[in-house]
Structure formats: structure tokens, C-alpha cells
Amino acid sequence: MRTMKLWYAMALSLILTEVSAQRPTAIEPIPSPQQVAWQQMEFYMFVHFNMNTFNGQEWGYGDTPAQTFNPTQLDTRQWARIAKENGMTGIILTAKHHDGFCLWPSEFTDYSVKNARWKKGKGDVVADLAAACKEYGLKMGVYLSPWDRNHPDYGRPEYITYFRSQLRELLTNYGEVFEVWFDGANGGDGYYGGANEVRKVDKQSYYDWPNTIKIVRELQPKAIVFSDAGPDCRWVGNEDGRAAETTWSPLLRDKVYPGMPEYARQYAKGQENGTHWVPAETDVSIRPGWYYHPNEDDKVKTLQELLDIYYESVGRNTTLLLNFPVDQRGIIHENDERQLKKLTAQLQLDFEEDLVSGRTVTSTKKRGKGARYEANHTTDGDYETYWTTDEGTTSASLTIDFEEPTTFNRFLVQEYIPLGQRVKRWTLEAQIKGEWETIDSQTTIGYKRILRFEDVTATKVRLNILDARSSPLISTIEVYNAPAVVDVPTVRRNKSGEVSLLAPDDEVQIYYTVDGTEPSLQSASYTQPLLVDKPTWIKAIAFDPKTQRLSDVQSVHFDVSHRRWSSELPEAIDENSGSNAVLTQNSLTIDLGEELVLHGFAYTPDQSRYPHGVITNYVLELKSTSKNPNIESNRWRPVAIGEFPNMANNPVRQEIRFNEPHVARFIRFKAKQLVTVGEEPIVAEIDVITE
């Protein structure tokens, strides 16, 4: 009998242990396996390449002739190679944008590549990309605009049949598709087969989205469907590349529809009480525009900007869809590839060595007595294993002992999302010289959260879960010590002639020259702004003494400073191309403050994303106060009359050289013609050329 009781007690203990260690209860909503696989893709490429590439627009009207589409070196293998080499996992292509032009030879419209000059109408960009993605082991997605500014039936029931027929073409003929992208822009002015009118639609009902999405489920059951309302992933709410610090994957999906005006403000962050799992996707372009424009060749995002985007998207529980505006050759521009490589190289350095990999982790609370959910699972490198606590426990701590003082500045943590997003509030602490100090306080975690902070040297690090929707499930903890960011210095001059050299990281040193020679570590070290009052070439490099890394050379030329200049429109001479002067009288007069020998002048138009008041034709007049008998004083004399070339398509700084030098103290710039009739002329900057 005693033996029976002992056996029974042991069996009961084993049963209770198994019950207490069984898989935690899922907290609804939870992701589908396809959504988990999509989230694990993390970083993939958007390609905006279509008719807009050739007509210089962002949203084409739909009336540009199909023959206009004519890339000279189209190479989808180049796109795929660049994506693969830089850690991207897929490519989504704008197969049809709002203007209705199709990058595949659609059976249902003449407005497609089958009527383009490219390949004499025999080309198929979607097929080319599908083959390239397969070759490089990438997944392919398609963007199909619901709005079509070309189609005569848009806004009528007949268009929905056309739209769905095109969707079937894309999802049937090109292999597996990982994401179908539906834009929220729907309805407005357009060509519409020659009607040239405004057509509005009911965004909630016109497309009959439930039945449209059934087509995706039928033809591509593994595909994720994107729109403001999902159903599978949602817009992050902006085009800046930044997710909110609090980002929930659950969404009140039934309250959202594509193009919803209040979406970004009310729903983009997701909701703790969301009814459906609809994680956010962060879409942003590597340039100001989504499509290629030559004037943006020097406006590709800097390394620091790209790093901020990565940490504030992938590092805030979203995926990152980084756009590349393929140029008129049909390839990704060299400047764009160069910046992407810089981002990839820096991220490899940032996450080169996990300082807690395989280390012992202790927890204040755990689940049952088994080893299935122990704290050490958070540092074992396996996402499918995790630490958790008993059901209903919503707070606990995890501590990792470095065993010696260790410096770090990155903290990565992941929840096990197949069972739902749980953590609502948490802090990160470090034990520094025996005392615990709070490094950061945060809200959500989700699939992945990455914190950046100043260097911390500590013996221990502690994650405190302060509140959760249910027992927290932490799959991964990683800690890194990222090196300083080394990129070309930013060179700026103000109206006083002071030039500042700026590095993206305080730990980086800057060396420069002002005599035209190449800078080195033996050149002058930058410590404070330089006075540059006369024509000067400044060349600068950044250097990280810890890693011995050097940046490329940054070369910037300055002419005479504007320190002595004056004008009735000071924004035109403040050496800041981000400020504008509106020429209400179509002219601008500048006092240079002294007699100068002028060899020419330069005009910078409005540099905003959608520039206004761009001047194409000009007159420049000079006046002198010199006593030289060979110079006509106190009288305006025209010295340059002409046109700024290609300003409609390339509104960038234009330099005009005179046939011969002129001595003058005053200049008067007159706008004679603009790109857009009826606008007021705008000047961002006027400069002179003195050599």
C-alpha cells in the first residue's frame, strides 16, 4: 500500500508538472503561418518603375502615349542582384500605377508594354522580374493600383470586372507571389479614355473588396494582401519610414477601409484591443520621390537617415519596404546602390557580435518546473523556443550576467508572436558599478524591438516586463556594441560665411583641406566653424579612431560668401536652399556690398518635392558704382538673357557663364517665363561666379 501511494504521488506530480508546462494559451488575435513567414522577411525592396519614369511625374494622368515607355538598358537581374547582396528578401513591383499603364502585356487593355517602343512591344517586365527573383532566391510581389486614370470605365461597375481580370493575370502567369499591394489612393481627376474629368468612388464599397480578395486566396493562397485595412498587413501611416514607438499588430480591422482619411491618426499604430492580426509595413523611398527624377540624383538619403529608418521600422515591430526609383535606363541608379551598400555594411557592423549569445539568463518567475520554457531559451538563437511564466502572470524580469564590465549600445528583444502580442510596458536596466540604472522605458515589443542608446558599460543587464495582456513570451534577447557611423561629412555655409563640417556620430573625427588637395589624417582637424569668404574648395573625410575606418571624400566648392550682401528678399541670399523668396514683382535686386569681377551667376529654384514657381527664362542686369571710366556706372545694363535648360524635368541649380567678365556691385535678376503659367516666380538662392 505504501508503494502504491508513493507511485501515485509521483505520477500525480508528473501530471501536474506536464499540465503546468503545457503550451501557453494563445491570446487572440494571432497571426497565420503566412503572416509569421512574412514578418520574418523583415527587409525587402519596392520598385517604382512605370510610365511616370519617362514623363517626369509621380502620379501620371493616364494620357501619356504607350510608346513613351522605352528603357534603354532594362535589367531586372541588376535589381535582384542588388537586393540579394544587401540582405533584402524580396521585390515588389509597381505592375500598374494610378495612370493605368501595365508592365505586362495585358489581354484586357492596349495601354501596356505591348504597345511600347521597348522591345517593339514584345517585352514583359513582370516576367523578367519573376525570372530574376527565382535566379537570386528572392520572393516577388506585385503592386496593382485599384485606381486607373486611363480606363474609360473607371468609377462604373464594368471596371471592377476589368480590374479583377488583370489581378487574375498577375496571379496566374508569373509564379508564386508573396504580397499583393493595393494602394489607398482611389478616385479623382484623370484621362479616363479621353473624358478628362473627375470621378469619385465609394472607397468602402466600390471594389467589393471581400470578393476581390477571394481571387488572391484562390490563386495565391500563401500571399499577403496589403492595404490600409489589410486584410493581412497594413500601412504604417506615413511615407517617412518611421513606425510609432507603440506599435500593435492587432487592428480594429472592420473599422478601417483603404483610403480612409482618419486612418493615419487613429489606426496606423494598431490597437491593443484589435480584433484581427494586421501587422504594419513601413514603406519609404530612398529618394524624395517614389519615381525617378534626375534632379534627385544628389538627394538620395544619407547613411544616417537610412539607419534611422531601419531602426524605426524593423526595430519597431514592422517590416521595411525600401523603394528604389529605377531610372530611364531601366536600372537602379549608382547613387542609390552606393547608399544601400553603406547601410548594409553599417548594419553588419552593428550586429556583428551578440554579447549575450548562449549566456545564462535568470528569471524572477517561470512556468512550472520543467525546462521547456526556461529563461535560457532567450539567448539560444532559436526563435521557436521561448521563456514564459504561469498563466495570468503579467510581470517578471530576466537578468543576464556579463561576468565582467561590458560596453553595449543596442538591445534587441522579440516576442513569440504565433501565440499573440502581449507586452504592454517594459524597462531596460543595467547594473553599473553595483547599482541598477534605467536605460529606457518602453511600451510594445511585438515581433522585434531594437533600442539604440549611448554606450553603457555594465556587469549585468535586466529586462523588466511591467505589464502584459497575459503571461509574456520572450523568444530572443540580443545585445550589441555598434561602432560609430562613418560617412562623408555634411558641409554647410551660412550667410556670415561660416562653414560647418558635420559628422553623423560624435565619436567620429573630421579632417579637411581648403587648398584643393586630398585630405588625410595629417590634414587639419575640424574643431569649429571656418570662415570661408572667398572662392574655396573644401574637401573633408570622417575617421573613426576606434575602428580605423575612413569615409569617402566630400568635396564642396564655395564662391564668395554672402556676408556683405543685402536684398529686399533675404531668403534668396541666405545660403539655404531650403528657404524660398517669392518675386512678387518678377524681379530681385541684390547689393553685393562691394565691386566684384563677375564671370557668371547661378539660380537655384524651389527644392521642395513638388517645386513651384520654377523659372525657365531670365534676364540678368548689372550696375556698378566704380569710378573706372571704362565702366558705365549708375545704370542697369543687361549682360545675360536666356533660358535655363530642361527646368521642367530637372529643376536643379543652374550656372550661367558670361561671355566676358563684368565689374558690378548690384545685380538684378528678372523672371521672364515659368514652367507653370500663372504661378509666382520663386528663388531659393542666387549666387555669383567670380572665377
XYZ file of C-alpha atoms in Angstrom:
691
model
C 0.000 0.000 0.000
C 2.832 2.350 0.883
C 4.423 1.607 -2.517
C 1.119 2.322 -4.270
C 0.791 5.688 -2.514
C 4.363 6.622 -3.443
C 3.760 5.644 -7.076
C 0.510 7.614 -7.153
C 2.175 10.707 -5.706
C 4.978 10.540 -8.266
C 2.519 10.081 -11.130
C 0.390 12.970 -9.922
C 3.475 15.165 -9.647
C 4.469 14.326 -13.215
C 0.963 15.043 -14.466
C 0.822 18.375 -12.657
C 4.260 19.288 -13.954
C 3.191 18.456 -17.509
C -0.023 20.429 -17.137
C 1.836 23.422 -15.734
C 4.419 23.235 -18.511
C 1.991 22.760 -21.396
C 1.923 25.231 -24.263
C 0.613 28.645 -23.173
C -2.865 29.644 -24.260
C -2.892 31.838 -27.342
C -4.023 35.435 -26.823
C -6.238 36.441 -29.741
C -5.797 37.679 -32.365
C -2.887 35.588 -33.614
C -1.072 35.582 -36.980
C -1.456 32.972 -39.670
C 1.646 30.952 -40.589
C 1.869 33.080 -43.760
C 1.892 36.277 -41.686
C 4.656 34.944 -39.443
C 6.749 33.996 -42.500
C 6.113 37.456 -43.985
C 7.185 39.213 -40.777
C 10.400 37.187 -40.761
C 11.274 38.590 -44.200
C 11.866 41.935 -42.405
C 13.543 43.925 -45.221
C 12.602 43.905 -48.900
C 12.630 46.112 -51.982
C 9.938 48.265 -53.571
C 10.492 49.164 -57.239
C 8.621 52.137 -58.678
C 9.196 51.897 -62.407
C 6.496 52.653 -64.911
C 5.293 55.353 -67.300
C 5.971 58.024 -64.651
C 9.679 57.267 -65.022
C 9.501 58.667 -68.555
C 7.100 61.589 -68.164
C 8.710 63.026 -65.022
C 5.579 62.687 -62.886
C 4.675 60.960 -59.644
C 1.007 60.415 -60.466
C 0.539 60.244 -64.219
C -2.758 61.486 -65.615
C -3.195 58.445 -67.820
C -2.806 60.215 -71.155
C 0.916 59.686 -71.877
C 1.167 57.575 -75.079
C 2.184 53.946 -74.505
C 5.071 54.379 -76.948
C 6.751 56.713 -74.447
C 7.816 53.735 -72.326
C 11.279 52.887 -73.644
C 14.028 51.901 -71.176
C 17.400 51.587 -72.886
C 19.124 49.082 -70.568
C 16.345 47.390 -68.607
C 17.964 44.813 -66.331
C 15.784 43.195 -63.684
C 18.718 40.922 -62.814
C 20.548 44.041 -61.624
C 17.625 44.854 -59.325
C 17.618 41.318 -57.942
C 21.405 41.214 -57.526
C 21.407 44.470 -55.571
C 18.556 43.264 -53.360
C 20.210 39.920 -52.645
C 23.676 41.352 -51.999
C 22.239 43.761 -49.458
C 20.211 41.355 -47.367
C 16.799 42.003 -48.877
C 14.398 39.088 -49.145
C 12.033 40.096 -51.950
C 10.960 42.688 -54.532
C 7.516 44.261 -55.030
C 6.993 45.854 -58.469
C 4.525 48.583 -59.479
C 2.985 46.436 -62.207
C 0.276 49.083 -62.707
C 0.247 52.518 -61.081
C -2.596 55.062 -60.991
C -2.114 56.044 -64.649
C -3.173 52.542 -65.720
C -0.077 51.627 -67.775
C 0.675 47.907 -67.401
C 4.209 46.475 -67.262
C 2.926 43.183 -68.628
C 1.156 42.609 -71.975
C -2.337 42.543 -70.515
C -5.000 40.922 -72.626
C -7.546 43.463 -71.415
C -6.024 46.820 -72.393
C -3.902 48.393 -75.118
C -2.277 50.660 -72.529
C 0.621 48.344 -71.754
C 4.124 47.309 -72.790
C 2.693 45.556 -75.839
C 2.331 48.998 -77.435
C 5.603 50.460 -76.159
C 8.718 51.148 -78.225
C 10.619 48.962 -75.773
C 11.398 45.611 -77.417
C 8.986 46.586 -80.207
C 6.053 45.679 -77.979
C 7.321 42.166 -77.210
C 8.564 42.831 -73.662
C 7.185 41.796 -70.285
C 8.769 43.467 -67.230
C 6.839 41.290 -64.761
C 8.076 38.089 -66.425
C 11.643 39.403 -66.464
C 11.474 40.199 -62.757
C 9.911 36.839 -61.890
C 12.815 35.085 -63.600
C 15.384 37.316 -61.876
C 13.850 36.741 -58.440
C 13.875 32.984 -58.995
C 17.535 33.115 -60.049
C 18.568 35.061 -56.940
C 16.348 33.252 -54.457
C 14.062 36.230 -53.793
C 10.299 36.394 -53.378
C 8.274 38.553 -55.791
C 5.301 40.761 -55.033
C 3.045 42.887 -57.243
C 1.539 46.368 -56.820
C -1.737 46.717 -58.712
C -3.368 50.136 -58.394
C -7.137 49.941 -57.868
C -7.394 53.469 -59.287
C -6.922 53.682 -63.064
C -6.825 57.197 -64.551
C -6.639 55.823 -68.082
C -9.530 53.373 -68.242
C -12.820 54.723 -69.659
C -14.948 52.591 -67.293
C -13.298 53.628 -64.034
C -16.000 54.528 -61.496
C -18.551 52.218 -63.170
C -19.350 48.563 -62.344
C -17.691 47.391 -65.577
C -14.275 48.490 -64.308
C -14.352 46.002 -61.426
C -14.528 43.139 -63.926
C -11.530 44.634 -65.746
C -9.589 45.140 -62.501
C -10.203 41.563 -61.380
C -9.246 40.211 -64.795
C -5.884 41.976 -64.504
C -5.456 40.655 -60.970
C -6.007 37.118 -62.262
C -3.394 37.661 -64.985
C -0.759 38.742 -62.484
C -1.520 35.963 -60.011
C -1.720 33.199 -62.616
C 1.096 33.749 -65.097
C 4.195 34.636 -63.053
C 4.692 32.008 -60.374
C 4.386 32.408 -56.623
C 3.638 35.899 -55.306
C 4.399 36.720 -51.669
C 2.495 40.024 -51.407
C -0.255 41.793 -53.339
C -0.151 45.578 -52.777
C -3.343 47.656 -53.100
C -2.819 51.438 -52.781
C -5.274 53.554 -50.827
C -5.372 56.345 -53.451
C -8.709 55.935 -55.221
C -10.642 58.326 -57.413
C -10.048 61.851 -58.694
C -9.191 63.585 -61.953
C -7.955 61.545 -64.887
C -7.870 60.959 -68.617
C -10.423 58.136 -68.472
C -10.280 57.281 -72.142
C -10.484 60.929 -73.190
C -13.259 62.069 -70.850
C -10.782 64.250 -68.926
C -12.917 64.563 -65.824
C -13.081 63.928 -62.088
C -14.544 60.611 -60.973
C -15.195 59.806 -57.331
C -15.926 56.343 -55.937
C -17.209 54.998 -52.645
C -13.936 53.628 -51.271
C -15.752 51.330 -48.862
C -17.989 49.555 -51.353
C -16.905 50.203 -54.957
C -14.257 47.472 -55.226
C -16.267 44.886 -53.277
C -13.038 44.008 -51.512
C -14.180 40.728 -49.904
C -14.821 39.167 -53.321
C -11.749 40.784 -54.870
C -9.556 39.331 -52.116
C -11.131 35.899 -52.654
C -9.330 35.883 -56.007
C -5.996 36.287 -54.220
C -6.877 33.483 -51.795
C -7.861 31.239 -54.687
C -4.828 31.850 -56.913
C -2.081 32.678 -54.374
C -3.080 31.165 -51.006
C 0.318 31.982 -49.463
C 0.244 35.653 -50.487
C -0.114 38.528 -48.022
C -2.596 41.249 -49.035
C -1.632 44.854 -48.203
C -3.896 47.871 -47.857
C -4.853 50.284 -45.092
C -7.338 47.680 -43.909
C -5.188 44.659 -44.730
C -6.578 42.065 -44.502
C -3.053 40.685 -43.904
C -0.744 43.705 -43.418
C -1.352 47.429 -43.147
C 0.197 50.803 -43.959
C 2.382 52.317 -41.238
C 0.566 55.645 -41.708
C 3.319 57.806 -43.256
C 5.932 57.793 -46.026
C 8.793 58.906 -43.773
C 9.952 55.390 -42.896
C 9.066 55.648 -39.203
C 6.773 53.429 -37.182
C 5.376 54.658 -33.880
C 7.188 53.679 -30.693
C 3.979 51.956 -29.634
C 3.027 49.629 -32.491
C 0.481 46.856 -32.050
C -0.009 44.194 -34.710
C -3.701 43.727 -33.767
C -6.034 46.136 -35.587
C -9.709 47.074 -35.352
C -9.889 45.946 -38.954
C -13.614 46.198 -39.502
C -13.477 49.937 -38.789
C -10.833 50.587 -41.479
C -11.081 50.841 -45.276
C -8.484 51.745 -47.963
C -8.036 55.492 -48.338
C -9.716 56.246 -45.006
C -8.948 59.941 -44.209
C -8.513 59.446 -40.453
C -6.536 56.206 -40.777
C -3.031 57.604 -40.131
C -4.120 59.451 -36.989
C -6.436 56.852 -35.433
C -5.498 53.394 -36.658
C -1.947 53.268 -38.055
C -0.420 52.347 -34.670
C -2.701 49.332 -34.283
C -4.737 48.720 -31.153
C -4.159 46.675 -28.016
C -7.791 45.531 -28.299
C -7.560 44.918 -32.044
C -9.855 42.237 -33.422
C -7.609 40.967 -36.254
C -3.874 40.379 -36.715
C -2.837 43.002 -39.296
C 0.844 43.923 -38.740
C 2.315 47.136 -40.125
C 4.580 47.513 -43.140
C 6.800 50.620 -43.393
C 7.147 51.854 -46.983
C 9.581 54.664 -47.801
C 11.638 55.762 -50.804
C 15.415 56.068 -50.807
C 14.880 59.424 -52.586
C 12.351 62.219 -52.006
C 10.145 60.881 -54.818
C 8.821 57.407 -55.494
C 9.663 57.635 -59.197
C 12.971 58.600 -60.769
C 13.725 62.288 -61.345
C 17.221 63.427 -62.433
C 17.158 66.404 -60.062
C 17.059 63.965 -57.140
C 20.328 62.236 -58.035
C 22.030 64.224 -55.258
C 19.134 63.807 -52.820
C 19.494 60.113 -52.027
C 19.061 59.536 -48.309
C 22.226 59.639 -46.240
C 23.570 56.673 -44.316
C 22.321 58.179 -41.051
C 18.836 58.705 -42.491
C 18.718 55.113 -43.726
C 19.910 53.795 -40.380
C 17.211 55.775 -38.577
C 14.625 54.310 -40.935
C 15.828 50.751 -40.321
C 15.848 51.063 -36.533
C 12.482 52.827 -36.509
C 10.781 50.275 -38.775
C 12.284 46.798 -38.393
C 13.240 47.861 -34.871
C 9.641 48.865 -34.067
C 7.656 45.757 -34.933
C 7.173 46.389 -38.681
C 8.740 45.204 -41.893
C 10.689 47.648 -44.086
C 9.759 48.093 -47.742
C 12.504 50.384 -49.126
C 11.716 51.879 -52.523
C 14.153 52.295 -55.416
C 13.062 54.588 -58.289
C 14.543 52.720 -61.256
C 15.824 55.250 -63.807
C 15.099 55.719 -67.511
C 17.799 53.228 -68.396
C 15.810 50.621 -66.507
C 18.387 50.088 -63.768
C 18.854 51.183 -60.172
C 20.934 54.348 -60.179
C 24.538 54.140 -58.985
C 23.936 56.665 -56.189
C 21.052 54.609 -54.796
C 23.070 51.395 -54.833
C 26.021 53.144 -53.170
C 23.876 54.327 -50.252
C 22.220 50.933 -49.838
C 25.646 49.301 -49.631
C 26.625 51.757 -46.916
C 23.508 50.825 -44.954
C 24.184 47.109 -45.311
C 27.816 47.466 -44.273
C 26.897 49.500 -41.195
C 24.179 47.055 -40.133
C 26.639 44.172 -40.436
C 28.951 46.040 -38.064
C 26.116 46.983 -35.708
C 25.020 43.359 -35.317
C 28.369 41.647 -35.740
C 28.724 40.134 -32.240
C 25.883 39.241 -29.910
C 27.344 39.837 -26.452
C 24.826 37.555 -24.689
C 24.657 34.631 -27.115
C 24.491 31.393 -25.130
C 24.801 33.157 -21.779
C 22.865 32.078 -18.711
C 19.670 34.013 -18.063
C 17.854 34.098 -14.737
C 14.202 34.994 -14.274
C 12.149 36.123 -11.303
C 9.266 33.920 -12.445
C 8.942 30.849 -14.636
C 6.396 28.346 -15.859
C 6.078 25.137 -13.857
C 9.106 23.027 -13.013
C 10.104 21.809 -16.464
C 12.870 23.100 -18.723
C 10.597 23.695 -21.694
C 10.159 27.424 -21.061
C 13.308 28.320 -19.143
C 14.895 31.759 -19.395
C 17.960 30.399 -21.232
C 15.800 29.952 -24.330
C 16.011 33.726 -24.879
C 19.737 33.525 -25.729
C 19.843 30.172 -27.585
C 19.437 31.720 -31.071
C 16.235 29.751 -31.808
C 13.094 31.811 -32.387
C 10.853 28.765 -31.825
C 11.965 28.413 -28.193
C 10.967 30.967 -25.584
C 10.653 31.853 -21.900
C 7.284 32.350 -20.308
C 5.557 32.339 -16.924
C 2.481 30.712 -15.443
C -0.853 31.706 -16.935
C -2.075 35.046 -15.660
C 1.343 36.300 -14.575
C 1.810 39.641 -16.315
C 5.073 40.892 -14.827
C 8.533 39.386 -14.394
C 12.229 40.106 -15.015
C 15.049 38.497 -16.980
C 18.669 39.151 -15.988
C 21.862 38.377 -17.906
C 25.253 38.486 -16.177
C 28.162 39.585 -18.387
C 30.544 38.411 -15.622
C 32.753 41.439 -16.270
C 32.195 45.103 -17.246
C 30.898 45.111 -20.827
C 30.110 48.035 -23.114
C 26.961 47.943 -25.266
C 24.581 50.343 -27.046
C 21.978 48.131 -28.734
C 19.301 45.901 -27.179
C 17.141 43.570 -29.295
C 14.141 41.674 -27.948
C 11.440 39.536 -29.603
C 8.113 38.135 -28.509
C 6.947 34.737 -29.737
C 4.121 36.145 -31.868
C 2.471 32.877 -33.048
C 0.683 32.965 -29.681
C -0.154 36.679 -29.866
C 1.371 40.054 -28.979
C 1.388 40.531 -25.215
C 3.825 43.016 -23.669
C 2.319 46.424 -22.873
C 5.049 48.064 -20.793
C 8.693 47.290 -20.016
C 12.017 48.790 -18.967
C 15.656 48.035 -19.623
C 18.137 48.340 -16.765
C 21.903 47.947 -16.433
C 23.952 47.229 -13.330
C 26.699 49.844 -13.313
C 29.262 49.719 -10.512
C 26.868 47.663 -8.435
C 23.861 49.971 -8.896
C 20.877 49.347 -11.187
C 20.148 52.209 -13.596
C 17.250 52.515 -16.044
C 18.409 52.810 -19.661
C 14.988 53.059 -21.308
C 11.251 52.668 -20.676
C 9.057 51.362 -23.492
C 5.621 50.002 -24.357
C 5.210 47.355 -27.075
C 7.685 44.739 -28.306
C 5.968 42.537 -30.911
C 7.971 40.510 -33.409
C 11.113 42.608 -32.942
C 12.120 45.681 -30.980
C 15.576 47.267 -31.121
C 16.713 50.036 -28.800
C 19.617 52.397 -29.514
C 21.303 54.372 -26.776
C 24.623 55.888 -25.762
C 27.406 53.486 -24.717
C 26.705 51.764 -21.412
C 29.359 49.783 -19.520
C 27.754 47.352 -17.096
C 28.177 43.931 -15.491
C 24.522 42.906 -15.872
C 21.521 43.809 -18.000
C 17.889 43.313 -16.952
C 14.617 43.274 -18.894
C 11.630 44.109 -16.703
C 8.180 43.219 -18.039
C 5.922 45.574 -16.094
C 2.590 44.760 -17.720
C 1.269 42.390 -20.370
C -2.030 41.170 -21.807
C -1.174 37.724 -20.443
C 1.923 35.778 -19.474
C 4.818 37.256 -21.510
C 6.534 35.072 -24.132
C 10.085 36.259 -24.856
C 11.846 34.372 -27.623
C 15.026 36.354 -28.175
C 17.333 38.743 -26.351
C 20.452 40.061 -28.072
C 22.892 42.768 -27.006
C 25.412 44.530 -29.253
C 28.042 47.238 -29.174
C 27.637 49.033 -32.510
C 30.568 51.131 -33.761
C 30.318 54.800 -34.700
C 28.700 55.695 -38.012
C 31.356 56.724 -40.543
C 30.040 58.621 -43.556
C 31.079 61.645 -45.603
C 30.789 64.870 -43.581
C 27.985 67.299 -44.306
C 29.373 70.698 -45.375
C 27.223 73.804 -44.867
C 27.831 77.554 -45.026
C 25.643 80.264 -43.530
C 25.201 83.835 -44.723
C 28.011 85.005 -42.445
C 30.464 82.818 -44.336
C 30.861 80.277 -41.534
C 31.285 76.723 -42.803
C 30.349 73.812 -40.547
C 31.546 70.261 -41.097
C 29.165 67.750 -39.535
C 29.685 64.031 -38.903
C 26.778 61.622 -38.235
C 28.365 60.441 -34.977
C 30.049 62.453 -32.212
C 32.862 59.904 -31.879
C 33.972 60.489 -35.459
C 36.778 62.934 -36.255
C 36.834 65.170 -39.355
C 39.930 66.197 -41.347
C 39.803 68.758 -44.143
C 41.725 70.836 -46.662
C 40.958 74.226 -48.230
C 43.670 74.247 -50.916
C 42.191 71.656 -53.263
C 44.410 68.798 -52.103
C 43.031 65.442 -50.959
C 42.502 65.272 -47.172
C 44.244 62.730 -44.965
C 44.802 62.098 -41.265
C 47.645 64.593 -41.483
C 45.316 67.362 -42.663
C 43.743 69.961 -40.402
C 41.374 68.559 -37.774
C 37.961 70.208 -37.655
C 37.078 71.679 -34.262
C 34.982 74.761 -35.007
C 33.304 76.563 -37.957
C 35.630 78.012 -40.618
C 35.298 81.464 -42.158
C 35.213 80.963 -45.938
C 34.755 84.323 -47.582
C 36.351 83.778 -50.986
C 36.236 81.048 -53.654
C 37.382 77.847 -51.928
C 37.297 74.084 -52.404
C 36.667 72.296 -49.110
C 37.471 68.597 -49.061
C 36.776 66.555 -45.945
C 36.858 62.993 -44.602
C 35.460 61.357 -41.475
C 37.561 58.970 -39.374
C 36.653 56.624 -36.530
C 39.712 56.174 -34.287
C 38.236 53.050 -32.655
C 37.757 51.041 -35.835
C 40.252 52.961 -38.028
C 37.548 53.387 -40.687
C 37.726 56.279 -43.168
C 34.858 57.748 -45.161
C 34.891 58.755 -48.797
C 35.992 62.311 -49.602
C 33.345 65.019 -49.542
C 34.161 67.873 -51.963
C 32.235 71.150 -51.885
C 33.042 74.399 -53.695
C 32.080 77.810 -52.335
C 32.341 81.152 -54.131
C 32.362 84.480 -52.299
C 30.200 84.470 -49.198
C 27.009 86.484 -48.899
C 28.219 88.158 -45.732
C 28.109 91.676 -47.199
C 25.051 91.130 -49.395
C 21.646 92.703 -48.855
C 18.304 92.428 -50.606
C 14.624 93.174 -50.172
C 14.138 89.362 -50.246
C 16.726 87.980 -47.788
C 15.627 84.361 -48.275
C 17.166 84.466 -51.755
C 20.677 85.127 -50.401
C 20.766 83.276 -47.055
C 22.820 80.337 -48.459
C 19.995 77.995 -47.511
C 18.346 76.294 -50.479
C 15.547 75.157 -48.185
C 14.142 78.692 -47.875
C 12.368 80.476 -50.739
C 11.829 84.044 -51.911
C 8.705 84.837 -53.930
C 9.316 87.508 -56.610
C 6.057 89.408 -56.423
C 7.329 91.945 -58.973
C 9.088 89.296 -61.103
C 12.476 90.697 -60.144
C 15.080 90.606 -57.393
C 17.777 93.197 -56.654
C 20.906 92.379 -54.664
C 23.604 94.683 -53.295
C 26.854 92.692 -53.199
C 28.348 95.143 -50.742
C 31.448 95.729 -52.899
C 32.602 95.788 -56.500
C 33.273 92.270 -57.779
C 34.541 90.876 -61.063
C 31.737 88.546 -62.130
C 32.121 85.656 -64.564
C 28.578 84.410 -64.202
C 25.725 83.687 -61.812
C 23.711 80.731 -60.516
C 19.993 80.241 -59.860
C 18.547 77.582 -57.553
C 14.785 77.018 -57.925
C 12.378 75.741 -55.280
C 13.873 72.478 -53.957
C 10.759 71.026 -52.373
C 9.431 67.671 -53.505
C 6.861 69.326 -55.772
C 8.571 72.594 -56.822
C 6.556 75.686 -57.687
C 7.431 78.932 -59.449
C 10.332 77.400 -61.375
C 11.842 79.985 -63.743
C 12.829 78.929 -67.256
C 13.686 82.259 -68.937
C 15.588 85.118 -67.328
C 17.318 88.456 -67.726
C 20.294 89.402 -65.541
C 21.282 93.045 -65.241
C 24.318 94.598 -63.532
C 25.103 98.032 -62.163
C 28.391 99.434 -60.937
C 29.452 102.321 -58.697
C 33.057 102.187 -59.902
C 34.994 105.368 -60.859
C 36.693 103.461 -63.654
C 35.989 105.473 -66.855
C 35.686 102.239 -68.856
C 32.700 101.086 -66.791
C 29.289 102.673 -67.177
C 28.182 103.482 -63.615
C 24.762 104.034 -62.046
C 22.924 102.435 -64.923
C 21.483 98.935 -65.272
C 22.914 97.008 -68.202
C 21.720 93.545 -69.306
C 24.606 91.049 -69.505
C 22.739 87.730 -69.789
C 19.421 86.912 -71.421
C 18.397 83.324 -71.954
C 16.829 80.058 -70.827
C 17.683 77.606 -68.069
C 17.744 74.252 -69.879
C 15.335 71.410 -69.001
C 13.987 73.081 -65.884
C 10.606 71.372 -66.248
C 12.139 67.924 -65.797
C 15.263 68.801 -63.851
C 14.741 71.796 -61.515
C 18.233 71.984 -60.028
C 20.858 74.686 -59.528
C 21.830 76.219 -62.875
C 25.077 78.075 -63.569
C 25.258 80.662 -66.358
C 28.666 81.884 -67.560
C 29.116 85.298 -69.177
C 30.928 85.714 -72.478
C 33.286 88.112 -70.742
C 33.831 89.253 -67.122
C 31.923 92.262 -65.776
C 32.590 94.501 -62.789
C 29.491 95.250 -60.709
C 28.191 95.859 -57.217
C 24.479 95.400 -57.904
C 22.687 92.607 -59.726
C 19.040 92.467 -60.786
C 17.543 89.113 -61.669
C 14.294 89.090 -63.663
C 11.956 86.156 -64.263
C 10.582 86.240 -67.815
C 8.901 82.827 -68.069
C 7.967 79.958 -65.734
C 7.438 76.238 -66.130
C 3.853 76.672 -64.941
C 1.978 79.709 -66.211
C 0.124 81.633 -63.517
C 2.447 80.832 -60.621
C 4.612 83.436 -58.930
C 8.358 83.053 -59.589
C 10.388 81.555 -56.738
C 14.086 81.814 -55.971
C 15.696 79.513 -53.412
C 19.156 81.022 -53.921
C 21.037 83.420 -56.205
C 24.837 83.108 -56.312
C 27.590 84.757 -58.320
C 30.622 83.196 -60.007
C 33.829 85.171 -59.519
C 36.372 82.818 -61.067
